[in-house]
Amino acid sequence: MASALAEKILDKMRQVCPEEGRFYPLHEPLLGRREEDYVLDCLRNDHVSSVSSYVRRLEAAMAAYTGHAHAVAVSSGTAGLHLALVVAGVQPGDEVLCPSISFVASANAIAHAGALPHFVAVSQTDMGVEAEALEVYLQAKAEQKEGRLVNKATGRRISALMAVHVLGHPCNSPALKALCERYTIALVEDAAEAVGSYRAGQHVGHDGRAAVISFNGNKTITAGAGGVLLTNDTGFAERARHVSTQAKQPHPYLFEHDAVGYNYRMGGLNAALALAQLEALPELLARKRRLAEGYAALFEGLDGIRLLQEPKGCQSNHWLVALVLDEDRKHERLGILALLNAHKIEARALWAPLHTQPMYAQAPSMGQAVAEALYERIICLPSSPGLVS
Ligand SMILES: *Cc1c(COP(=O)(O)O)cnc(C)c1O
């Protein structure tokens, strides 16, 4: 038997997802004529590989859109994060600070770099890394040794912080930037979910050495698969481009490489799709804002829940609209998820906190009461731009 609250939520959801029997995915892209035109043009008249002019056009358009000096198109957001960590100087055996509330790819990119995630606490309001609590923690647990920050308990170097803009809501990256400068560690921004999100009028991604946006199929705009690494540092961009192409030295016919590189470049077909999507982004963002406002009006006054709010001074892209259950209603979360999914409305739980996942259960971690409480209380709702006109 579904609870009264679950039934009420389903009833409200029918305003947004009206057709009984139809499947409403968590997030599906809105694709149109321009997407078809660009992909076909790429196929017929250009290269389908990473040498396509569409890759260069996408990079230029992304840099212009976010205001970054450089954009490097990559094969996925996860690859971009790995690349950013490596270029930022993360070494095998290091620890990298990472929030416990994120998609698993954030921690996996750290592991791919041979480092260990060290989980840090998140904020109740924006779900990003909590700067003040992290500072107190580092004061107690870490020390400076010969210009490096070292975890006193493990003896390992702490070389970077990965900040995450969760569900598209900007985290407090200016405070995290200041903290990273004080502790001489690199800041990398996981902005995978945050294309089109702004703090104080500036697109997210300018506080870290680099930021990475994902164009996976379920993100706000898609390349099918892919992403982009953004940076204002010319040397960083050049190095990222170089190691993403097998660290091959430029030469007309010789194959000479100067480092262990990666095959992380985006292909032309993906870039053609992403460029068309980027040109539609203002319209998509307006739709997603209307959808978020519609959900807010719909659920206003319903006892036992609230909607996760856009952080103050920020403009979120509202990638996923999230319901937050009151503390005394959290036992109803699974019942609500089951009821909505039984009616083909693809509501989803938040990611299980990363410090609880078996491959990271031994990793160092701050206290994670907030992460665990958020996990127990949040339900993500279908947020496709096609749900409003
Ligand atoms: C989607 C996502 C990624 C990974 O991006 P892919 O393009 O799927 O590899 C990383 N971090 C977060 C927070 C994400 O949501």
Short mmCIF file of C-alpha atoms and ligand atoms in Angstrom, two decimals:
data_model
loop_
_atom_site.label_atom_id
_atom_site.label_comp_id
_atom_site.label_asym_id
_atom_site.label_seq_id
_atom_site.Cartn_x
_atom_site.Cartn_y
_atom_site.Cartn_z
CA MET A 1 0.00 0.00 0.00
CA ALA A 2 1.41 3.37 -1.03
CA SER A 3 1.33 6.05 1.66
CA ALA A 4 -0.99 9.04 1.47
CA LEU A 5 2.01 11.28 0.75
CA ALA A 6 3.16 9.03 -2.12
CA GLU A 7 -0.34 9.11 -3.64
CA LYS A 8 -0.43 12.90 -3.36
CA ILE A 9 2.95 13.21 -5.06
CA LEU A 10 1.85 10.90 -7.89
CA ASP A 11 -1.30 12.97 -8.27
CA LYS A 12 0.74 16.19 -8.57
CA MET A 13 3.20 14.53 -10.97
CA ARG A 14 0.35 13.83 -13.39
CA GLN A 15 0.24 17.58 -14.10
CA VAL A 16 3.77 17.34 -15.55
CA CYS A 17 3.70 13.73 -16.82
CA PRO A 18 0.01 13.47 -17.81
CA GLU A 19 -0.26 10.27 -19.85
CA GLU A 20 -0.84 7.09 -17.82
CA GLY A 21 1.14 4.27 -19.47
CA ARG A 22 3.70 6.51 -21.16
CA PHE A 23 7.32 6.35 -19.93
CA TYR A 24 8.75 9.63 -18.61
CA PRO A 25 12.55 9.37 -18.35
CA LEU A 26 14.55 11.24 -15.72
CA HIS A 27 16.20 13.37 -18.39
CA GLU A 28 16.08 13.05 -22.15
CA PRO A 29 17.54 15.49 -24.65
CA LEU A 30 15.50 17.68 -26.94
CA LEU A 31 16.85 17.13 -30.47
CA GLY A 32 15.68 18.93 -33.58
CA ARG A 33 16.41 19.89 -37.17
CA ARG A 34 19.67 21.70 -36.39
CA GLU A 35 21.08 18.55 -34.73
CA GLU A 36 20.20 16.50 -37.84
CA ASP A 37 21.66 19.12 -40.16
CA TYR A 38 24.99 19.43 -38.37
CA VAL A 39 25.50 15.68 -37.93
CA LEU A 40 24.63 15.05 -41.59
CA ASP A 41 26.90 17.86 -42.71
CA CYS A 42 29.72 16.40 -40.63
CA LEU A 43 29.11 12.96 -42.13
CA ARG A 44 28.93 14.19 -45.73
CA ASN A 45 31.37 17.07 -45.86
CA ASP A 46 33.77 16.89 -42.93
CA HIS A 47 35.78 14.39 -40.90
CA VAL A 48 33.92 12.19 -38.45
CA SER A 49 37.05 11.92 -36.25
CA SER A 50 38.58 14.46 -33.89
CA VAL A 51 40.19 16.37 -36.77
CA SER A 52 36.71 17.57 -37.80
CA SER A 53 36.18 21.33 -37.96
CA TYR A 54 33.14 20.73 -35.74
CA VAL A 55 35.46 19.93 -32.83
CA ARG A 56 37.22 23.28 -33.23
CA ARG A 57 33.88 25.08 -33.67
CA LEU A 58 32.48 23.46 -30.53
CA GLU A 59 35.58 24.41 -28.55
CA ALA A 60 35.40 28.02 -29.70
CA ALA A 61 31.67 28.22 -29.01
CA MET A 62 32.00 26.69 -25.53
CA ALA A 63 34.85 29.02 -24.59
CA ALA A 64 32.82 32.00 -25.79
CA TYR A 65 29.69 30.83 -23.99
CA THR A 66 31.32 30.25 -20.59
CA GLY A 67 33.86 33.07 -20.91
CA HIS A 68 36.88 30.78 -20.60
CA ALA A 69 40.09 31.41 -22.53
CA HIS A 70 40.29 27.76 -23.62
CA ALA A 71 38.03 24.75 -24.16
CA VAL A 72 39.31 21.24 -24.96
CA ALA A 73 36.68 18.81 -26.25
CA VAL A 74 37.03 15.33 -24.73
CA SER A 75 35.45 11.90 -25.14
CA SER A 76 33.54 12.04 -21.82
CA GLY A 77 33.22 14.06 -18.65
CA THR A 78 34.99 11.30 -16.74
CA ALA A 79 37.93 11.42 -19.18
CA GLY A 80 38.02 15.21 -18.83
CA LEU A 81 38.18 14.99 -15.02
CA HIS A 82 40.97 12.42 -15.20
CA LEU A 83 42.85 14.64 -17.64
CA ALA A 84 42.33 17.74 -15.45
CA LEU A 85 43.68 15.96 -12.37
CA VAL A 86 46.75 14.66 -14.20
CA VAL A 87 47.55 18.06 -15.72
CA ALA A 88 46.93 19.74 -12.33
CA GLY A 89 49.79 17.62 -10.98
CA VAL A 90 47.97 14.84 -9.10
CA GLN A 91 50.41 11.92 -8.72
CA PRO A 92 49.84 8.23 -8.03
CA GLY A 93 49.62 7.71 -4.26
CA ASP A 94 48.22 11.20 -3.56
CA GLU A 95 44.93 11.90 -1.87
CA VAL A 96 42.38 14.15 -3.59
CA LEU A 97 39.62 15.78 -1.54
CA CYS A 98 36.20 14.93 -2.97
CA PRO A 99 32.63 15.35 -1.70
CA SER A 100 30.79 12.16 -0.78
CA ILE A 101 27.68 13.42 -2.58
CA SER A 102 28.45 13.19 -6.29
CA PHE A 103 28.09 10.85 -9.21
CA VAL A 104 30.66 8.07 -8.84
CA ALA A 105 32.63 9.40 -11.84
CA SER A 106 34.15 12.15 -9.64
CA ALA A 107 35.81 9.59 -7.39
CA ASN A 108 36.58 7.23 -10.26
CA ALA A 109 38.54 9.94 -12.09
CA ILE A 110 40.66 10.32 -8.93
CA ALA A 111 41.24 6.55 -8.84
CA HIS A 112 42.11 6.56 -12.56
CA ALA A 113 44.87 9.05 -11.74
CA GLY A 114 46.23 6.50 -9.25
CA ALA A 115 45.17 8.67 -6.31
CA LEU A 116 42.78 7.99 -3.44
CA PRO A 117 39.63 10.02 -2.86
CA HIS A 118 39.51 11.58 0.60
CA PHE A 119 35.85 12.31 1.22
CA VAL A 120 34.86 15.66 2.63
CA ALA A 121 31.59 16.96 4.03
CA VAL A 122 28.91 18.72 2.00
CA SER A 123 26.69 21.68 2.72
CA GLN A 124 23.04 21.26 3.64
CA THR A 125 22.00 24.12 1.34
CA ASP A 126 23.87 23.74 -1.96
CA MET A 127 25.15 20.15 -1.49
CA GLY A 128 28.63 21.32 -2.51
CA VAL A 129 31.81 20.99 -0.43
CA GLU A 130 31.40 22.89 2.87
CA ALA A 131 34.38 25.29 2.89
CA GLU A 132 34.33 26.25 6.58
CA ALA A 133 34.07 22.70 7.86
CA LEU A 134 36.81 21.61 5.47
CA GLU A 135 39.13 24.33 6.75
CA VAL A 136 38.63 23.24 10.38
CA TYR A 137 39.23 19.64 9.33
CA LEU A 138 42.43 20.38 7.42
CA GLN A 139 43.73 22.46 10.35
CA ALA A 140 43.41 19.38 12.54
CA LYS A 141 44.27 16.56 10.15
CA ALA A 142 46.86 17.93 7.74
CA GLU A 143 50.20 19.71 7.89
CA GLN A 144 52.47 21.56 5.50
CA LYS A 145 55.73 19.74 4.83
CA GLU A 146 58.27 21.14 2.37
CA GLY A 147 55.59 23.05 0.53
CA ARG A 148 53.18 20.10 0.30
CA LEU A 149 50.01 19.43 2.22
CA VAL A 150 50.25 16.06 3.97
CA ASN A 151 47.59 13.94 5.69
CA LYS A 152 49.05 13.42 9.18
CA ALA A 153 47.33 10.06 9.61
CA THR A 154 48.36 8.46 6.29
CA GLY A 155 51.51 10.41 5.38
CA ARG A 156 50.17 10.87 1.86
CA ARG A 157 50.25 14.15 0.00
CA ILE A 158 46.88 15.89 -0.46
CA SER A 159 47.32 17.45 -3.88
CA ALA A 160 43.90 18.66 -5.01
CA LEU A 161 40.25 19.29 -4.23
CA MET A 162 37.51 18.29 -6.65
CA ALA A 163 34.54 20.61 -6.14
CA VAL A 164 31.20 19.46 -7.58
CA HIS A 165 28.27 21.61 -8.72
CA VAL A 166 25.58 19.11 -7.73
CA LEU A 167 22.43 18.78 -9.89
CA GLY A 168 23.47 22.01 -11.64
CA HIS A 169 23.40 24.16 -8.48
CA PRO A 170 26.62 26.19 -8.17
CA CYS A 171 28.67 25.25 -5.11
CA ASN A 172 30.59 27.90 -3.19
CA SER A 173 33.63 27.67 -5.45
CA PRO A 174 34.98 31.16 -4.62
CA ALA A 175 35.38 30.13 -0.95
CA LEU A 176 36.91 26.82 -2.03
CA LYS A 177 39.33 28.62 -4.32
CA ALA A 178 40.52 30.80 -1.42
CA LEU A 179 40.91 27.71 0.76
CA CYS A 180 42.91 25.85 -1.92
CA GLU A 181 45.21 28.86 -2.30
CA ARG A 182 45.85 28.95 1.47
CA TYR A 183 46.64 25.23 1.51
CA THR A 184 48.54 25.23 -1.81
CA ILE A 185 46.44 22.51 -3.43
CA ALA A 186 44.89 22.49 -6.91
CA LEU A 187 41.17 23.08 -7.37
CA VAL A 188 39.42 21.15 -10.16
CA GLU A 189 35.71 21.82 -10.73
CA ASP A 190 33.41 18.96 -11.65
CA ALA A 191 30.87 21.06 -13.52
CA ALA A 192 29.63 17.98 -15.40
CA GLU A 193 26.00 18.83 -14.56
CA ALA A 194 26.30 22.59 -14.64
CA VAL A 195 26.41 23.93 -18.20
CA GLY A 196 24.42 27.18 -18.14
CA SER A 197 24.74 27.69 -14.34
CA TYR A 198 25.99 31.02 -13.00
CA ARG A 199 27.21 32.55 -9.76
CA ALA A 200 27.06 36.35 -9.50
CA GLY A 201 26.55 36.60 -13.25
CA GLN A 202 29.60 34.51 -14.17
CA HIS A 203 29.37 31.01 -15.64
CA VAL A 204 30.63 28.34 -13.22
CA GLY A 205 34.11 26.93 -13.77
CA HIS A 206 36.34 29.99 -13.34
CA ASP A 207 37.56 29.27 -9.81
CA GLY A 208 39.48 26.03 -10.47
CA ARG A 209 42.64 25.41 -12.49
CA ALA A 210 40.18 23.70 -14.82
CA ALA A 211 36.51 22.76 -14.93
CA VAL A 212 34.84 19.91 -16.78
CA ILE A 213 31.36 19.81 -18.32
CA SER A 214 29.73 16.58 -19.48
CA PHE A 215 27.70 16.13 -22.66
CA ASN A 216 26.53 12.64 -21.75
CA GLY A 217 23.08 11.64 -23.01
CA ASN A 218 21.28 12.53 -19.77
CA LYS A 219 22.85 15.96 -19.21
CA THR A 220 21.31 19.34 -20.09
CA ILE A 221 22.89 19.26 -23.56
CA THR A 222 24.40 16.19 -25.16
CA ALA A 223 27.04 15.11 -27.65
CA GLY A 224 25.77 11.52 -27.40
CA ALA A 225 28.90 11.06 -25.31
CA GLY A 226 31.57 13.63 -24.57
CA GLY A 227 32.54 16.66 -22.56
CA VAL A 228 34.71 19.71 -22.47
CA LEU A 229 37.59 20.81 -20.27
CA LEU A 230 37.59 24.56 -19.61
CA THR A 231 40.48 26.64 -18.33
CA ASN A 232 41.84 30.18 -18.38
CA ASP A 233 45.43 28.92 -18.17
CA THR A 234 47.06 28.63 -21.61
CA GLY A 235 49.77 26.22 -20.44
CA PHE A 236 47.13 24.00 -18.81
CA ALA A 237 45.06 23.90 -22.01
CA GLU A 238 48.09 23.08 -24.17
CA ARG A 239 49.16 20.27 -21.84
CA ALA A 240 45.61 18.87 -21.67
CA ARG A 241 45.33 18.89 -25.46
CA HIS A 242 48.73 17.25 -25.79
CA VAL A 243 48.20 14.37 -23.36
CA SER A 244 44.64 13.83 -24.62
CA THR A 245 46.10 12.94 -28.05
CA GLN A 246 48.60 10.27 -26.92
CA ALA A 247 51.21 12.99 -26.20
CA LYS A 248 52.18 12.94 -29.85
CA GLN A 249 54.66 15.58 -30.90
CA PRO A 250 53.50 17.61 -33.87
CA HIS A 251 55.17 16.34 -37.05
CA PRO A 252 53.88 15.79 -40.60
CA TYR A 253 54.84 12.10 -40.78
CA LEU A 254 56.75 10.89 -37.71
CA PHE A 255 55.18 9.31 -34.64
CA GLU A 256 57.09 10.57 -31.64
CA HIS A 257 55.58 10.82 -28.18
CA ASP A 258 57.00 12.42 -25.06
CA ALA A 259 54.79 11.05 -22.27
CA VAL A 260 52.21 8.37 -21.49
CA GLY A 261 49.17 9.94 -23.10
CA TYR A 262 45.50 9.12 -23.51
CA ASN A 263 43.03 8.85 -26.36
CA TYR A 264 40.56 11.30 -24.88
CA ARG A 265 39.62 13.54 -27.84
CA MET A 266 36.02 13.98 -28.93
CA GLY A 267 35.00 12.80 -32.40
CA GLY A 268 33.49 15.03 -35.07
CA LEU A 269 30.01 13.51 -35.10
CA ASN A 270 29.73 14.04 -31.36
CA ALA A 271 30.96 17.62 -31.70
CA ALA A 272 28.46 18.36 -34.48
CA LEU A 273 25.63 17.17 -32.23
CA ALA A 274 26.95 19.12 -29.24
CA LEU A 275 27.37 22.32 -31.26
CA ALA A 276 23.74 22.18 -32.38
CA GLN A 277 22.70 21.56 -28.77
CA LEU A 278 24.82 24.46 -27.53
CA GLU A 279 23.10 26.77 -30.01
CA ALA A 280 19.77 25.66 -28.53
CA LEU A 281 20.98 26.04 -24.92
CA PRO A 282 19.32 29.41 -24.13
CA GLU A 283 15.96 27.95 -25.18
CA LEU A 284 16.62 24.72 -23.24
CA LEU A 285 17.58 26.66 -20.11
CA ALA A 286 14.42 28.77 -20.34
CA ARG A 287 12.36 25.57 -20.58
CA LYS A 288 14.15 24.00 -17.62
CA ARG A 289 13.56 27.13 -15.55
CA ARG A 290 9.84 27.07 -16.44
CA LEU A 291 9.71 23.40 -15.50
CA ALA A 292 11.41 24.04 -12.13
CA GLU A 293 9.02 26.93 -11.42
CA GLY A 294 6.08 24.75 -12.42
CA TYR A 295 7.19 22.03 -10.00
CA ALA A 296 7.65 24.65 -7.25
CA ALA A 297 4.10 25.92 -7.72
CA LEU A 298 2.74 22.36 -7.88
CA PHE A 299 4.34 21.18 -4.65
CA GLU A 300 3.92 24.40 -2.71
CA GLY A 301 2.06 23.82 0.51
CA LEU A 302 2.28 20.02 0.33
CA ASP A 303 3.10 18.90 3.86
CA GLY A 304 6.21 16.79 4.37
CA ILE A 305 8.25 17.91 1.38
CA ARG A 306 10.01 20.89 -0.13
CA LEU A 307 11.95 21.46 -3.34
CA LEU A 308 15.70 21.91 -3.35
CA GLN A 309 16.34 25.64 -3.88
CA GLU A 310 18.68 27.41 -6.23
CA PRO A 311 21.55 28.77 -4.05
CA LYS A 312 21.44 32.51 -3.21
CA GLY A 313 23.08 34.80 -5.78
CA CYS A 314 23.17 31.96 -8.31
CA GLN A 315 21.33 30.95 -11.43
CA SER A 316 21.04 27.17 -11.64
CA ASN A 317 20.45 25.32 -14.90
CA HIS A 318 18.02 23.14 -12.88
CA TRP A 319 19.49 20.01 -14.41
CA LEU A 320 17.43 17.81 -12.10
CA VAL A 321 14.58 19.09 -9.94
CA ALA A 322 14.80 17.45 -6.51
CA LEU A 323 12.22 16.91 -3.77
CA VAL A 324 13.50 16.95 -0.20
CA LEU A 325 11.44 14.96 2.28
CA ASP A 326 11.09 16.30 5.82
CA GLU A 327 13.30 14.46 8.30
CA ASP A 328 10.30 12.64 9.79
CA ARG A 329 9.16 11.49 6.31
CA LYS A 330 12.40 9.97 5.09
CA HIS A 331 11.13 6.43 5.71
CA GLU A 332 8.63 7.10 2.88
CA ARG A 333 11.33 7.72 0.25
CA LEU A 334 11.52 4.18 -1.15
CA GLY A 335 7.73 3.87 -1.24
CA ILE A 336 7.42 7.11 -3.21
CA LEU A 337 10.17 6.02 -5.63
CA ALA A 338 8.50 2.64 -6.11
CA LEU A 339 5.07 4.16 -6.76
CA LEU A 340 6.31 6.73 -9.28
CA ASN A 341 8.43 4.16 -11.13
CA ALA A 342 5.53 1.68 -11.16
CA HIS A 343 3.64 4.41 -13.04
CA LYS A 344 6.56 4.81 -15.48
CA ILE A 345 7.62 8.13 -14.00
CA GLU A 346 11.37 7.73 -13.71
CA ALA A 347 12.03 9.40 -10.35
CA ARG A 348 15.42 8.48 -8.92
CA ALA A 349 17.20 8.45 -5.59
CA LEU A 350 20.28 10.59 -5.18
CA TRP A 351 23.59 8.70 -5.63
CA ALA A 352 24.46 6.58 -2.62
CA PRO A 353 27.16 8.54 -0.72
CA LEU A 354 30.52 7.58 -2.19
CA HIS A 355 32.13 6.72 1.15
CA THR A 356 29.57 3.90 1.48
CA GLN A 357 30.42 2.30 -1.89
CA PRO A 358 32.48 -0.89 -1.50
CA MET A 359 35.45 0.25 -3.62
CA TYR A 360 35.81 3.43 -1.57
CA ALA A 361 34.72 2.19 1.87
CA GLN A 362 38.35 2.17 3.09
CA ALA A 363 39.11 5.68 1.81
CA PRO A 364 39.71 8.44 4.39
CA SER A 365 36.59 10.48 5.15
CA MET A 366 35.30 13.35 7.25
CA GLY A 367 32.08 12.82 9.20
CA GLN A 368 29.29 12.46 6.64
CA ALA A 369 26.10 13.08 8.62
CA VAL A 370 24.84 15.72 6.14
CA ALA A 371 25.58 13.55 3.08
CA GLU A 372 23.79 10.59 4.63
CA ALA A 373 20.79 12.70 5.65
CA LEU A 374 20.53 14.26 2.17
CA TYR A 375 20.74 10.85 0.55
CA GLU A 376 17.89 9.58 2.73
CA ARG A 377 15.65 12.53 1.93
CA ILE A 378 16.12 13.42 -1.76
CA ILE A 379 14.10 12.27 -4.76
CA CYS A 380 15.04 13.52 -8.26
CA LEU A 381 12.12 14.13 -10.60
CA PRO A 382 11.86 13.89 -14.40
CA SER A 383 13.40 17.13 -15.66
CA SER A 384 13.57 16.86 -19.45
CA PRO A 385 13.26 20.17 -21.30
CA GLY A 386 10.55 18.56 -23.45
CA LEU A 387 8.19 18.37 -20.45
CA VAL A 388 7.24 22.03 -20.96
CA SER A 389 6.65 23.94 -24.16
C1 LIG B 1 27.80 12.88 -15.59
C2 LIG B 1 28.78 13.21 -14.54
C3 LIG B 1 30.15 12.93 -14.68
C4 LIG B 1 30.70 12.12 -15.80
O1 LIG B 1 30.45 12.58 -17.08
P1 LIG B 1 30.41 11.50 -18.29
O2 LIG B 1 30.36 12.38 -19.50
O3 LIG B 1 29.18 10.68 -18.10
O4 LIG B 1 31.67 10.70 -18.22
C5 LIG B 1 31.01 13.34 -13.69
N1 LIG B 1 30.57 13.98 -12.60
C6 LIG B 1 29.29 14.25 -12.41
C7 LIG B 1 28.88 15.00 -11.17
C8 LIG B 1 28.33 13.86 -13.36
O5 LIG B 1 27.04 14.07 -13.15
#
